Amino acid sequence: MISIRAAAPLALLLLTGCVVGPDHKAPEITLPQKFAEGGVESAGDVSTVAWWTAFKDRRLDGLVSQGLSQNLDILQALERINQAEADVVTAGAGSLPSLSVGASNSISQTNGSYRSSDRTTTTSGELNASWLLDLFGQYRRSKESAEASLDAAYASVDTVKLAYLSELVTYYINARYYQERIAIARKNLASRRETLDLTKLQLEAGAASRLDVVQAEGLVNSTLADLPSLEAGFRQSANHISTLLGLPASTLMNDLQKGARQPVPSRSVRTGVPADLIRNRPDIRQAERQLAAATAAIGVAEADLYPSISLSGSITPSYVHSSLAHGSTTTWGFGPSLNLPIFDGGARRANVKSRESAAREAYLVWKQTVLNAVEEVENALAAVTRDRQAVNALSATVRSYEESLELSTASYRDGASSLLDVLDAQRSVSTAQASLAQAVQQMANDFVALNVAIGGGYAFDGKSM
């Protein structure tokens, strides 16, 4: 028997309702005030910064804008927003009254030996209404979880856009790198063929040996052997760019084959401070929203531990007509029903523990996402800081070896040095030029990695530069 004092708060609770489960709070993490090789000023919102324009390549700018509206990964992510929006409606509908209407019509006939047949027509309708009272916030928490998942879906679109920018610009840089390497190889091939022709002339004049000719031929053939793999690398990069734009592979081949210089960034990157990442990185925002959804799911599970009350009613009018009688009747019913979870083998409490564990896991995922983002910025910043030094040093190396080649070739023509000096100089020039092209490629790719790591450019609208 429940006393009046105990029953009064319970009745008040049932009438006013409450929301069980923890409320989501923005997670916190301790971060350094600055990156190891960065500044102390915030970079602000970098999501709209079109950082790829630093390469001053109008073809690249056009590809980026084109792909933002055509990339299939982005379009798939946008569809997931539509699904999440529908889930919000579904979650909210559970707390609202439901109403259904039905109607039926039937005809029956009875035949007898002492009288004529009797046909009966019965027409009826049915109106059903029900409402589950959300006393403990089960549906409110469910909608809260669905809304957080919707926010996560929006953030996932930005994450996919950021990945698209990274992949497209990187493959464009790689395509131009292979074109540069092909141009270097063909230039070196022409130089080595000239050396081979000169050696053959000197062989005829008795100033060179057959060994000199064979060595010169070997260098020509080794250069020819390098070209197929470089051409394949260019074609593979161009094919993937087409795919990223939602086009069949090789669609852009002819356009990209026109060639262009290797992309070189014309400005530095404002990296900001580690705290900026929590706002600017969409994958961090996505992880935080997924944590919010998991936290709300705890409330859904806890509400399932408590009693539930539903109100339901129905009205069924019917009309019967036959040769013997006719008339109408109306039946109705209304009343509440109480569901008390008494014994379920511990399933409901186990579900609560499962949801709590899922929320803790979501927090750890968020924390790991933040720390990974900081590491990515630190690594990219360290690389970008040193890339220019490598490019400058290799540029000087190329100039030195090219001068050495000119001097050794002139000396060989005059008979003052051997062919071996010329061939060594040609190898040195070729190696240095290839290393320089690779260093320029690496510098551009590290520039991309740094901008992606700070969360830049994904909110660019693709219309204005």
PDB file of C-alpha atoms in Angstrom, residues 17-19 87-99 129-144 146-147 300 303 308-311:
ATOM      1  CA  GLY A  17       7.415  13.826 -16.901  1.00  0.00           C
ATOM      2  CA  CYS A  18      11.196  13.936 -16.733  1.00  0.00           C
ATOM      3  CA  VAL A  19      14.156  13.212 -18.961  1.00  0.00           C
ATOM      4  CA  ASP A  87      15.735   9.539 -39.039  1.00  0.00           C
ATOM      5  CA  VAL A  88      15.098  12.746 -37.055  1.00  0.00           C
ATOM      6  CA  VAL A  89      11.480  12.778 -38.236  1.00  0.00           C
ATOM      7  CA  THR A  90      11.104   9.100 -37.374  1.00  0.00           C
ATOM      8  CA  ALA A  91      12.560   9.595 -33.897  1.00  0.00           C
ATOM      9  CA  GLY A  92      10.279  12.545 -33.153  1.00  0.00           C
ATOM     10  CA  ALA A  93       7.161  10.840 -34.459  1.00  0.00           C
ATOM     11  CA  GLY A  94       7.162   8.301 -31.635  1.00  0.00           C
ATOM     12  CA  SER A  95       6.164  10.923 -29.047  1.00  0.00           C
ATOM     13  CA  LEU A  96       3.212  12.198 -31.088  1.00  0.00           C
ATOM     14  CA  PRO A  97      -0.330  10.778 -31.162  1.00  0.00           C
ATOM     15  CA  SER A  98      -1.086   8.395 -34.024  1.00  0.00           C
ATOM     16  CA  LEU A  99      -4.358   8.125 -35.857  1.00  0.00           C
ATOM     17  CA  ALA A 129      -6.001   6.635 -31.968  1.00  0.00           C
ATOM     18  CA  SER A 130      -3.089   5.994 -29.641  1.00  0.00           C
ATOM     19  CA  TRP A 131      -0.539   8.046 -27.732  1.00  0.00           C
ATOM     20  CA  LEU A 132       2.384   6.788 -25.722  1.00  0.00           C
ATOM     21  CA  LEU A 133       3.100   9.271 -22.942  1.00  0.00           C
ATOM     22  CA  ASP A 134       6.823  10.080 -22.970  1.00  0.00           C
ATOM     23  CA  LEU A 135       7.085  10.311 -19.184  1.00  0.00           C
ATOM     24  CA  PHE A 136      10.805   9.685 -18.930  1.00  0.00           C
ATOM     25  CA  GLY A 137      12.009  11.306 -22.136  1.00  0.00           C
ATOM     26  CA  GLN A 138      12.636   8.178 -24.169  1.00  0.00           C
ATOM     27  CA  TYR A 139      11.516   9.785 -27.407  1.00  0.00           C
ATOM     28  CA  ARG A 140      13.039  13.128 -26.544  1.00  0.00           C
ATOM     29  CA  ARG A 141      16.400  11.476 -26.038  1.00  0.00           C
ATOM     30  CA  SER A 142      15.864   9.451 -29.197  1.00  0.00           C
ATOM     31  CA  LYS A 143      15.243  12.633 -31.184  1.00  0.00           C
ATOM     32  CA  GLU A 144      18.221  14.287 -29.517  1.00  0.00           C
ATOM     33  CA  ALA A 146      19.015  11.541 -34.158  1.00  0.00           C
ATOM     34  CA  GLU A 147      19.659  15.291 -34.357  1.00  0.00           C
ATOM     35  CA  VAL A 300      16.852   6.113 -24.341  1.00  0.00           C
ATOM     36  CA  ALA A 303      13.925   5.330 -19.974  1.00  0.00           C
ATOM     37  CA  SER A 308       5.213   3.482 -19.641  1.00  0.00           C
ATOM     38  CA  ILE A 309       1.623   4.635 -20.085  1.00  0.00           C
ATOM     39  CA  SER A 310      -0.205   4.690 -23.377  1.00  0.00           C
ATOM     40  CA  LEU A 311      -3.634   6.089 -24.173  1.00  0.00           C
TER      41      LEU A 311
END
